[in-house]
Amino acid sequence: MAITEKGMEDLLATYPDTVKKNRKKHLLIKNSAEACQQIEANTRTIPGIISQRGCCFAGCKGVVVGPIKDMVHIVHGPVGCAYYSWGTRRNKARADDTTPKENIYSTLCFTTDMQEPDIVFGGEKKLSRMIDEVVEMFHPRAITISATCPVGLIGDDIGAVARAAQERHGIQVLAFNCEGYKGVSQSAGHHIANNNIMEHVIGKGTQRKPGDYVINILGEYNIGGDGWEIERILKDIGYTVNGIMTGDSSYVDIRNLHLADLNLVQCHRSINYIAEMMETKYGMPWLKVNFIGVDATCKTLRELARCFNDEALIGRTEEVIARELAIVEPVIEHYRKILNGKTAFGFVGGSRSHHYQHLLRDLGMEMIVAGYEFAHRDDYEGRQVIPTIKSDADSRNIPELHLKPDEELYQDAHVYLNLTKEKFEEIKKNVPLGHYEGMNPDMKDGEVIIDDINHYEFEELVRKLKPDLILTGVRDKYIAHKLGVPSRQLHSYDYTGPYAGFNGAMTFAREVANAVTTPAWKLVTAPWEDGKSKE
Ligand code: CFM
């Protein structure tokens, strides 16, 4: 089932004129006859509309900073902000060579629990006392403080509290001014987290993990164990994973990130700033990858081997791919028989909707509607350059930058790179252009691309297009169920995972087949079937 331009007009017809004009720019029907279809993204949600987006605090503390397992992450704000953002993302962590079990705080929730008197008289003293208590009780290697909305409104200087605590205790205390209301979505929080970690943590260590092919994985948060599956495959081929940012990562690893040969970027949206800054500052190239989907994982592994341009590595890559495919392909084939020709609706944060198109295609399914909550235009329109690792270590100091459509975001990047504005501009001029790859190029004609969907549009598109499966977020999952359509929740994978790599693809295939074929959905009457709705 497809939607026509007329159908889209009907969908927008209920809006007042100004809203209609605004929302129209966030909706596209893919048409390959148009050279570059542009979509409006990363702009403010219309007040009053029920968006699926999160806040700046969610992007900073929840997404980028929170998964670092051996730092205590203090939420300076009301208890609700801390409690409801605690544990739900399912970013898993475990002890390893550098981090013993007692140094892992991922399962604990730390907050100053601001009350009315703290709002009236200020919360700095309370925060300072809390840091003292944390140090005394847990002896963490380092601490983060994340501010929520009221902290910005009353003007607590968390930076000053952090600096004083750092002197008192001799450990690093990082302050993030990531008040929820900043920016237009969690994307602002990613940026704040990236800048602070780049400026104060990365580059402070001196230990590179041993190996011939030493890489980092950026933008992999180990949701449901995704990072562990990716690491299993990479280690088997012969790579050393120097650090994962930030899934199951430690403060120690992040200090040493700059000592690897190459950064892989899995989630481009939340961490591209660090990839770019590390390229400029340390000459470390980066490769945009996708470990979601069988074909996508094979393609990624082959591109990665090509970066190192090493025959032995390329050979070993093919061996591992052949071995894994022998196990995975019969399983995928089995589920493809059940799922072939079925359609999906995918609406996730800022990168997964695109990644999961690949895994669905492995299963013979098509994502007929795809969208992002808070992605920027380059996530829709895309960009990728395949870098080459230079064998001479010194030559790695030649910086290259990737030009992007939303380049204005990097206006302040030189500050964090300790470069003058002129030097930064000079480097930017000599950037080679690469080919574009993103959500839009991977969509087929007639399919729908939507930015910052709201509850009304979600329901209307499901009603018109009747997908067999909806890949949702935490809240819209229940809209899907009320509409009588099965869903998989793609943020925390409900209670399961991993979905990445070869093993993850098999788990996803089984769960999607179960979801789509379960008889329960036939017992639900969709609103458009009960005779009371519009059609
Ligand atoms: Fe990156 Fe993510 Fe995503 Fe994201 Fe997120 Fe997430 Fe996401 Mo939820 S970092 S942009 S801010 S891939 S928490 S692990 S699932 S919205 S699509």
Coordinates of C-alpha atoms and ligand atoms in Angstrom, one line a residue:
M1 CA 0.0 0.0 0.0
A2 CA 1.4 3.4 -0.8
I3 CA 0.4 7.0 -0.2
T4 CA -0.1 9.6 -2.9
E5 CA 0.6 13.3 -2.8
K6 CA -3.1 13.7 -2.5
G7 CA -3.2 11.3 0.5
M8 CA -0.5 13.4 2.1
E9 CA -2.5 16.6 1.6
D10 CA -5.5 14.9 3.2
L11 CA -3.4 13.9 6.2
L12 CA -2.3 17.5 6.6
A13 CA -5.7 19.0 5.9
T14 CA -6.8 18.9 9.6
Y15 CA -4.0 21.3 10.6
P16 CA -4.3 25.1 10.8
D17 CA -2.5 26.7 7.9
T18 CA 0.8 27.6 9.7
V19 CA 1.1 24.1 11.2
K20 CA 0.4 22.6 7.8
K21 CA 3.0 24.7 6.2
N22 CA 5.5 23.7 8.8
R23 CA 4.8 19.9 8.9
K24 CA 4.8 19.7 5.1
K25 CA 8.5 20.4 5.1
H26 CA 9.1 17.4 7.4
L27 CA 7.3 14.9 5.1
L28 CA 8.6 13.4 1.9
I29 CA 7.4 10.8 -0.6
K30 CA 10.5 9.4 -2.1
N31 CA 10.9 10.3 -5.7
S32 CA 14.2 9.3 -7.4
A33 CA 13.4 11.6 -10.3
E34 CA 14.3 14.5 -8.0
A35 CA 18.1 14.7 -7.7
C36 CA 18.3 15.6 -4.0
Q37 CA 15.1 15.6 -2.0
Q38 CA 15.5 17.9 0.9
I39 CA 13.8 17.5 4.2
E40 CA 13.6 19.9 7.1
A41 CA 15.1 18.4 10.2
N42 CA 16.6 19.4 13.6
T43 CA 14.1 22.3 14.1
R44 CA 11.9 23.2 17.0
T45 CA 8.8 21.0 17.5
I46 CA 5.5 23.0 17.2
P47 CA 4.4 23.8 20.8
G48 CA 1.4 21.7 21.7
I49 CA 2.2 18.8 19.4
I50 CA 2.9 15.5 21.0
S51 CA 6.4 14.7 19.7
Q52 CA 8.3 11.5 20.3
R53 CA 11.5 13.4 21.1
G54 CA 13.6 13.5 24.2
C55 CA 15.4 16.4 25.9
C56 CA 18.9 17.7 26.1
F57 CA 19.5 16.0 29.4
A58 CA 18.5 12.6 27.9
G59 CA 21.0 13.1 25.1
C60 CA 23.8 14.0 27.4
K61 CA 23.5 12.0 30.5
G62 CA 21.2 9.3 29.2
V63 CA 22.8 8.6 25.9
V64 CA 26.5 9.5 25.8
V65 CA 27.7 9.9 29.4
G66 CA 25.6 7.4 31.3
P67 CA 27.0 4.2 29.9
I68 CA 30.6 4.9 31.1
K69 CA 30.6 2.3 33.7
D70 CA 33.3 3.3 36.2
M71 CA 32.3 6.9 36.7
V72 CA 29.6 7.9 39.1
H73 CA 27.0 10.0 37.2
I74 CA 25.2 12.4 39.5
V75 CA 21.9 13.9 38.3
H76 CA 21.6 17.4 39.8
G77 CA 17.9 17.9 39.8
P78 CA 14.6 16.5 41.0
V79 CA 14.5 12.8 41.7
G80 CA 12.1 12.1 38.8
C81 CA 14.6 13.2 36.2
A82 CA 17.1 10.7 37.7
Y83 CA 14.7 7.9 38.4
Y84 CA 12.9 7.7 35.1
S85 CA 16.1 7.9 33.1
W86 CA 17.7 5.1 35.1
G87 CA 18.2 1.6 33.8
T88 CA 15.6 1.8 31.0
R89 CA 18.0 2.1 28.1
R90 CA 19.5 -1.3 28.9
N91 CA 23.1 -0.3 28.1
K92 CA 24.9 -3.3 29.6
A93 CA 28.2 -3.3 31.4
R94 CA 30.5 -6.0 33.0
A95 CA 33.8 -6.2 34.7
D96 CA 36.9 -6.6 32.5
D97 CA 40.7 -6.4 32.7
T98 CA 40.8 -2.7 33.5
T99 CA 37.6 -2.4 35.6
P100 CA 36.8 -4.7 38.5
K101 CA 33.2 -5.3 39.5
E102 CA 33.3 -3.0 42.5
N103 CA 34.1 -0.1 40.2
I104 CA 31.0 -0.5 38.1
Y105 CA 28.1 1.8 39.1
S106 CA 25.8 1.3 36.1
T107 CA 23.0 -0.3 38.2
L108 CA 22.9 2.6 40.7
C109 CA 21.0 5.9 40.5
F110 CA 22.7 9.0 42.0
T111 CA 20.8 12.2 42.4
T112 CA 20.8 15.3 44.6
D113 CA 17.0 15.1 44.8
M114 CA 16.4 18.8 44.7
Q115 CA 13.4 20.0 46.7
E116 CA 11.7 23.3 47.0
P117 CA 14.1 24.9 49.5
D118 CA 17.0 24.0 47.1
I119 CA 15.2 25.8 44.3
V120 CA 14.7 28.9 46.5
F121 CA 18.1 29.0 48.2
G122 CA 20.2 27.2 45.5
G123 CA 21.4 23.6 45.3
E124 CA 25.2 24.1 45.1
K125 CA 26.0 23.1 48.7
K126 CA 23.8 20.0 48.5
L127 CA 25.6 19.0 45.3
S128 CA 29.0 19.6 46.9
R129 CA 28.1 17.5 49.9
M130 CA 26.9 14.7 47.7
I131 CA 30.2 14.6 45.9
D132 CA 32.0 14.2 49.2
E133 CA 29.7 11.4 50.2
V134 CA 30.1 9.6 46.8
V135 CA 33.9 9.8 47.1
E136 CA 33.8 8.5 50.6
M137 CA 31.5 5.6 49.9
F138 CA 32.4 4.5 46.4
H139 CA 35.9 5.8 45.6
P140 CA 35.1 6.2 41.9
R141 CA 37.8 7.0 39.3
A142 CA 35.9 10.1 38.2
I143 CA 32.5 11.7 38.6
T144 CA 30.1 13.5 36.2
I145 CA 27.4 16.0 37.1
S146 CA 24.4 16.5 34.7
A147 CA 22.1 19.4 35.2
T148 CA 18.4 19.2 34.7
C149 CA 16.0 22.1 33.8
P150 CA 15.6 23.8 37.2
V151 CA 19.4 24.0 37.7
G152 CA 19.7 26.2 34.7
L153 CA 16.7 28.3 35.7
I154 CA 18.0 29.1 39.2
G155 CA 21.6 29.5 38.0
D156 CA 23.5 27.0 40.1
D157 CA 27.2 27.1 39.0
I158 CA 27.9 23.4 38.7
G159 CA 31.2 24.1 36.9
A160 CA 32.5 25.8 40.0
V161 CA 31.3 23.0 42.3
A162 CA 33.0 20.5 40.1
R163 CA 36.3 22.4 40.0
A164 CA 36.3 22.7 43.8
A165 CA 35.5 19.0 44.3
Q166 CA 38.2 18.0 41.8
E167 CA 40.8 19.9 43.9
R168 CA 39.5 18.5 47.2
H169 CA 39.5 14.9 46.1
G170 CA 42.1 14.7 43.4
I171 CA 39.8 13.0 40.9
Q172 CA 38.3 14.4 37.7
V173 CA 34.8 15.8 38.2
L174 CA 33.1 16.8 34.9
A175 CA 30.1 19.2 34.9
F176 CA 27.6 19.1 32.0
N177 CA 25.2 22.0 31.6
C178 CA 22.7 19.9 29.7
E179 CA 19.5 21.3 31.1
G180 CA 16.6 19.6 29.4
Y181 CA 15.2 22.6 27.7
K182 CA 18.3 23.4 25.7
G183 CA 18.3 23.0 21.9
V184 CA 15.4 21.3 20.1
S185 CA 15.9 17.7 21.2
Q186 CA 18.3 15.2 22.7
S187 CA 20.7 16.1 19.9
A188 CA 21.9 19.2 21.8
G189 CA 22.8 16.9 24.7
H190 CA 25.0 14.7 22.4
H191 CA 26.9 17.8 21.3
I192 CA 27.4 19.1 24.9
A193 CA 28.6 15.6 26.0
N194 CA 31.0 15.2 23.0
N195 CA 32.6 18.6 23.5
N196 CA 33.2 18.1 27.2
I197 CA 34.6 14.6 26.9
M198 CA 36.8 15.7 23.9
E199 CA 38.2 18.6 25.8
H200 CA 38.8 17.0 29.2
V201 CA 39.1 13.2 28.9
I202 CA 40.2 11.9 25.5
G203 CA 44.0 12.2 25.0
K204 CA 44.9 12.1 28.7
G205 CA 45.9 8.4 28.8
T206 CA 49.1 6.9 27.5
Q207 CA 48.2 3.2 27.0
R208 CA 47.3 1.8 23.6
K209 CA 46.1 -1.8 23.8
P210 CA 48.5 -4.2 22.0
G211 CA 47.8 -5.4 18.5
D212 CA 48.3 -4.7 14.7
Y213 CA 44.9 -3.4 14.0
V214 CA 43.7 -1.2 16.8
I215 CA 40.3 0.4 16.5
N216 CA 37.7 2.2 18.5
I217 CA 33.9 1.9 18.0
L218 CA 32.2 5.2 18.5
G219 CA 28.4 5.5 18.9
E220 CA 27.9 2.0 20.1
Y221 CA 26.1 1.9 23.4
N222 CA 25.8 -1.9 24.0
I223 CA 22.0 -1.8 24.2
G224 CA 21.0 -5.4 24.9
G225 CA 24.6 -6.5 24.4
D226 CA 25.0 -5.2 20.8
G227 CA 28.6 -4.1 21.5
W228 CA 29.6 -7.4 22.8
E229 CA 28.4 -9.2 19.7
I230 CA 30.3 -6.7 17.5
E231 CA 33.4 -7.0 19.6
R232 CA 33.2 -10.9 19.3
I233 CA 33.3 -10.7 15.5
L234 CA 36.0 -8.0 15.3
K235 CA 38.3 -9.8 17.8
D236 CA 37.9 -13.0 15.9
I237 CA 39.1 -11.3 12.8
G238 CA 42.2 -10.0 14.6
Y239 CA 41.3 -6.5 15.6
T240 CA 42.0 -5.0 19.0
V241 CA 39.1 -2.9 20.2
N242 CA 40.9 -0.1 22.1
G243 CA 37.6 1.5 23.3
I244 CA 33.9 1.6 22.7
M245 CA 32.3 4.9 23.1
T246 CA 30.4 4.6 25.4
G247 CA 28.8 1.1 25.6
D248 CA 30.4 -0.9 28.4
S249 CA 33.3 1.6 28.3
S250 CA 35.4 2.7 31.2
Y251 CA 36.9 6.1 32.0
V252 CA 40.3 4.5 31.6
D253 CA 39.5 3.4 28.0
I254 CA 38.2 6.8 27.0
R255 CA 41.4 8.6 28.1
N256 CA 43.2 6.3 25.7
L257 CA 40.9 6.5 22.7
H258 CA 43.3 8.7 20.7
L259 CA 45.9 5.9 20.6
A260 CA 43.9 3.7 18.1
D261 CA 44.4 3.7 14.3
L262 CA 40.8 4.2 13.3
N263 CA 37.4 5.2 14.6
L264 CA 34.4 3.2 13.5
V265 CA 31.2 5.3 13.8
Q266 CA 28.1 3.2 14.3
C267 CA 25.7 5.8 15.5
H268 CA 26.6 8.8 13.4
R269 CA 24.1 11.2 15.0
S270 CA 25.3 11.1 18.6
I271 CA 29.1 11.0 18.2
N272 CA 30.1 12.4 14.8
Y273 CA 31.4 15.5 16.6
I274 CA 34.1 13.5 18.5
A275 CA 35.0 11.5 15.3
E276 CA 35.5 14.8 13.5
M277 CA 37.4 16.4 16.3
M278 CA 39.7 13.4 16.7
E279 CA 40.4 13.4 13.0
T280 CA 41.5 17.1 13.2
K281 CA 43.4 16.9 16.4
Y282 CA 45.1 13.5 16.1
G283 CA 44.8 12.8 12.4
M284 CA 42.7 9.7 13.2
P285 CA 40.4 8.8 10.3
W286 CA 36.9 7.5 10.8
L287 CA 34.6 5.1 9.0
K288 CA 30.9 5.2 9.1
V289 CA 29.7 1.6 9.6
N290 CA 26.6 -0.4 10.1
F291 CA 26.5 -3.7 12.1
I292 CA 22.7 -4.0 11.9
G293 CA 21.9 -6.7 9.3
V294 CA 23.7 -9.6 7.8
D295 CA 24.6 -8.0 4.5
A296 CA 25.4 -4.7 6.2
T297 CA 27.7 -6.4 8.7
C298 CA 29.6 -8.2 5.9
K299 CA 29.9 -5.0 3.9
T300 CA 31.2 -3.1 7.0
L301 CA 33.8 -5.8 7.7
R302 CA 35.0 -5.7 4.1
E303 CA 35.3 -1.9 4.1
L304 CA 37.1 -2.0 7.4
A305 CA 39.7 -4.5 6.1
R306 CA 40.2 -2.4 3.0
C307 CA 41.1 0.6 5.2
F308 CA 44.1 -1.3 6.5
N309 CA 44.9 -2.6 3.1
D310 CA 46.5 -5.8 4.4
E311 CA 46.1 -9.1 2.6
A312 CA 46.2 -11.2 5.7
L313 CA 43.5 -9.2 7.3
I314 CA 41.3 -9.3 4.2
G315 CA 41.8 -13.1 4.0
R316 CA 40.9 -13.5 7.7
T317 CA 37.8 -11.3 7.2
E318 CA 36.5 -13.6 4.4
E319 CA 37.2 -16.7 6.6
V320 CA 35.1 -15.3 9.5
I321 CA 32.4 -14.1 7.2
A322 CA 32.1 -17.5 5.5
R323 CA 32.0 -19.3 8.9
E324 CA 29.4 -17.0 10.3
L325 CA 27.2 -17.1 7.1
A326 CA 27.2 -20.9 7.2
I327 CA 25.4 -20.6 10.6
V328 CA 23.3 -17.5 10.0
E329 CA 22.0 -18.0 6.4
P330 CA 19.9 -21.1 7.0
V331 CA 18.2 -19.5 10.0
I332 CA 17.5 -16.2 8.1
E333 CA 16.2 -18.3 5.2
H334 CA 13.8 -20.1 7.5
Y335 CA 12.3 -16.8 8.8
R336 CA 12.4 -15.1 5.3
K337 CA 9.8 -17.7 4.2
I338 CA 7.5 -16.4 6.9
L339 CA 8.3 -12.7 6.5
N340 CA 8.9 -12.2 2.8
G341 CA 6.8 -9.4 1.3
K342 CA 5.7 -8.0 4.7
T343 CA 6.0 -4.3 5.4
A344 CA 7.3 -2.3 8.3
F345 CA 7.0 1.2 9.7
G346 CA 10.1 2.4 11.4
F347 CA 10.4 5.5 13.6
V348 CA 13.4 5.7 15.9
G349 CA 15.8 8.4 17.2
G350 CA 18.5 9.5 14.9
S351 CA 20.2 6.5 13.2
R352 CA 18.4 3.2 13.8
S353 CA 15.6 3.7 11.3
H354 CA 18.2 3.7 8.6
H355 CA 20.3 0.8 10.0
Y356 CA 17.3 -1.5 10.4
Q357 CA 16.2 -1.0 6.8
H358 CA 19.2 -3.3 6.0
L359 CA 18.2 -6.0 8.5
L360 CA 14.6 -6.0 7.3
R361 CA 15.7 -6.4 3.7
D362 CA 17.7 -9.5 4.7
L363 CA 14.3 -10.9 5.8
G364 CA 12.5 -9.9 2.6
M365 CA 10.7 -7.0 4.4
E366 CA 10.4 -3.4 3.3
M367 CA 10.3 -0.4 5.5
I368 CA 7.6 1.6 3.8
V369 CA 7.7 4.5 6.3
A370 CA 11.0 5.6 7.9
G371 CA 11.7 8.5 10.1
Y372 CA 13.8 10.1 12.8
E373 CA 12.9 11.9 16.0
F374 CA 15.8 14.3 16.0
A375 CA 18.2 13.5 13.2
H376 CA 19.9 16.3 11.1
R377 CA 19.7 16.6 7.4
D378 CA 22.9 14.7 6.8
D379 CA 21.4 11.6 8.5
Y380 CA 18.7 11.7 5.8
E381 CA 20.8 12.8 2.9
G382 CA 24.0 11.0 4.2
R383 CA 27.7 11.1 3.7
Q384 CA 30.6 8.6 3.8
V385 CA 34.3 8.6 3.0
I386 CA 36.4 5.5 3.2
P387 CA 39.7 6.5 4.8
T388 CA 43.0 4.7 4.5
I389 CA 45.3 4.2 7.4
K390 CA 48.7 5.5 6.6
S391 CA 51.5 3.1 7.6
D392 CA 53.9 5.8 8.7
A393 CA 52.6 7.0 12.0
D394 CA 53.8 10.6 11.6
S395 CA 51.9 11.1 8.4
R396 CA 48.7 10.6 10.5
N397 CA 49.1 14.1 11.7
I398 CA 47.7 15.4 8.4
P399 CA 44.2 16.3 9.3
E400 CA 41.3 15.8 6.9
L401 CA 37.7 16.8 7.6
H402 CA 34.4 15.6 6.2
L403 CA 32.2 18.4 4.9
K404 CA 28.7 18.1 5.9
P405 CA 25.4 19.8 5.0
D406 CA 24.9 20.9 8.5
E407 CA 28.4 22.4 8.7
E408 CA 27.3 25.3 10.9
L409 CA 27.3 22.9 13.8
Y410 CA 31.1 22.9 13.7
Q411 CA 31.5 26.7 14.0
D412 CA 32.9 26.3 17.5
A413 CA 34.8 23.1 17.0
H414 CA 38.2 24.9 16.8
V415 CA 37.9 25.8 20.4
Y416 CA 37.8 22.2 21.5
L417 CA 40.6 21.3 19.2
N418 CA 42.9 24.0 20.4
L419 CA 43.2 25.4 16.9
T420 CA 42.8 29.0 15.8
K421 CA 39.7 29.7 13.7
E422 CA 42.0 30.5 10.7
K423 CA 43.8 27.2 11.0
F424 CA 40.6 25.3 11.3
E425 CA 39.2 27.0 8.2
E426 CA 42.4 26.3 6.3
I427 CA 42.1 22.6 7.1
K428 CA 38.5 22.5 6.1
K429 CA 39.3 23.9 2.6
N430 CA 41.3 20.9 1.6
V431 CA 38.7 18.3 2.4
P432 CA 38.1 15.6 -0.2
L433 CA 34.4 15.0 -1.0
G434 CA 33.1 11.5 -0.7
H435 CA 29.9 9.8 -1.9
Y436 CA 26.6 10.3 -0.2
E437 CA 24.8 7.5 1.7
G438 CA 21.9 7.9 4.0
M439 CA 18.3 7.1 4.7
N440 CA 16.9 8.9 1.6
P441 CA 19.1 7.2 -1.0
D442 CA 18.2 3.8 0.5
M443 CA 14.4 4.4 0.2
K444 CA 12.4 3.2 -2.7
D445 CA 10.0 5.4 -4.8
G446 CA 6.7 6.0 -3.1
E447 CA 8.0 5.3 0.4
V448 CA 7.5 7.9 3.1
I449 CA 10.2 9.7 4.9
I450 CA 9.1 11.7 8.0
D451 CA 10.9 13.9 10.5
D452 CA 9.7 14.4 14.1
I453 CA 6.4 12.5 13.8
N454 CA 3.6 13.2 16.2
H455 CA 0.8 11.0 17.5
Y456 CA -1.8 12.1 15.0
E457 CA 0.5 11.6 12.0
F458 CA 1.6 8.2 13.4
E459 CA -2.0 7.0 13.6
E460 CA -3.0 8.4 10.2
L461 CA 0.0 6.8 8.4
V462 CA -0.6 3.4 10.0
R463 CA -4.3 3.7 9.1
K464 CA -3.5 4.5 5.5
L465 CA -0.6 2.2 4.9
K466 CA -1.4 -0.8 7.2
P467 CA 2.1 -2.0 7.9
D468 CA 2.6 -5.6 9.2
L469 CA 5.1 -4.4 11.8
I470 CA 6.0 -1.2 13.6
L471 CA 9.5 -0.5 14.9
T472 CA 8.8 2.0 17.6
G473 CA 10.0 4.0 20.5
V474 CA 9.2 3.6 24.2
R475 CA 5.9 5.6 24.0
D476 CA 4.6 5.0 20.5
K477 CA 4.9 1.2 21.1
Y478 CA 1.6 1.5 22.8
I479 CA 0.0 3.5 20.0
A480 CA 1.0 0.6 17.7
H481 CA -0.6 -2.0 20.0
K482 CA -3.8 0.0 20.4
L483 CA -4.0 0.1 16.6
G484 CA -3.7 -3.7 16.5
V485 CA -0.3 -3.8 14.9
P486 CA 2.7 -5.8 16.4
S487 CA 5.8 -3.8 17.3
R488 CA 9.4 -4.3 18.3
Q489 CA 10.7 -1.5 20.4
L490 CA 14.0 -0.4 18.9
H491 CA 15.5 1.8 21.6
S492 CA 16.0 -0.8 24.4
Y493 CA 14.8 -3.9 22.4
D494 CA 12.1 -4.5 25.0
Y495 CA 13.7 -7.2 27.2
T496 CA 15.9 -8.8 24.7
G497 CA 18.8 -8.4 22.3
P498 CA 21.4 -8.2 21.0
Y499 CA 20.2 -7.4 17.5
A500 CA 23.5 -6.4 16.0
G501 CA 26.0 -8.5 14.1
F502 CA 25.3 -12.1 13.0
N503 CA 23.9 -13.5 16.2
G504 CA 21.7 -10.4 16.6
A505 CA 20.2 -10.8 13.2
M506 CA 19.0 -14.3 14.1
T507 CA 17.5 -13.1 17.3
F508 CA 15.7 -10.2 15.6
A509 CA 14.4 -12.5 12.8
R510 CA 12.9 -15.0 15.3
E511 CA 11.3 -12.2 17.3
V512 CA 9.8 -10.4 14.3
A513 CA 8.5 -13.7 12.9
N514 CA 6.9 -14.4 16.3
A515 CA 5.4 -10.9 16.6
V516 CA 4.0 -10.8 13.1
T517 CA 2.4 -14.3 13.3
T518 CA 1.0 -14.2 16.8
P519 CA -2.8 -14.7 16.7
A520 CA -3.4 -12.1 19.3
W521 CA -3.5 -9.3 16.7
K522 CA -6.5 -10.8 15.1
L523 CA -8.4 -10.3 18.4
V524 CA -7.9 -6.6 18.4
T525 CA -10.2 -4.4 16.4
A526 CA -8.3 -1.6 14.8
P527 CA -10.0 1.8 15.1
W528 CA -10.7 2.0 11.4
E529 CA -12.4 -1.3 11.4
D530 CA -15.0 -0.6 14.2
G531 CA -17.2 1.5 11.9
K532 CA -16.8 4.6 14.1
S533 CA -13.7 6.0 12.4
K534 CA -13.5 8.2 9.3
E535 CA -13.1 5.4 6.7
Ligands
CFM1 FE1 22.3 7.0 18.2 FE2 21.4 5.4 19.9 FE3 20.0 6.4 17.8 FE4 20.8 8.1 19.8 FE5 18.6 7.6 21.3 FE6 19.3 4.9 21.4 FE7 17.9 5.9 19.4 MO1 16.9 5.7 21.8 S1 22.5 7.2 20.3 S2 20.7 8.3 17.7 S3 19.8 9.4 21.2 S4 21.6 5.0 17.8 S5 18.7 6.3 23.0 S6 21.2 3.9 21.4 S7 17.7 4.1 20.4 S8 16.8 7.5 20.3 S9 18.1 5.8 17.1

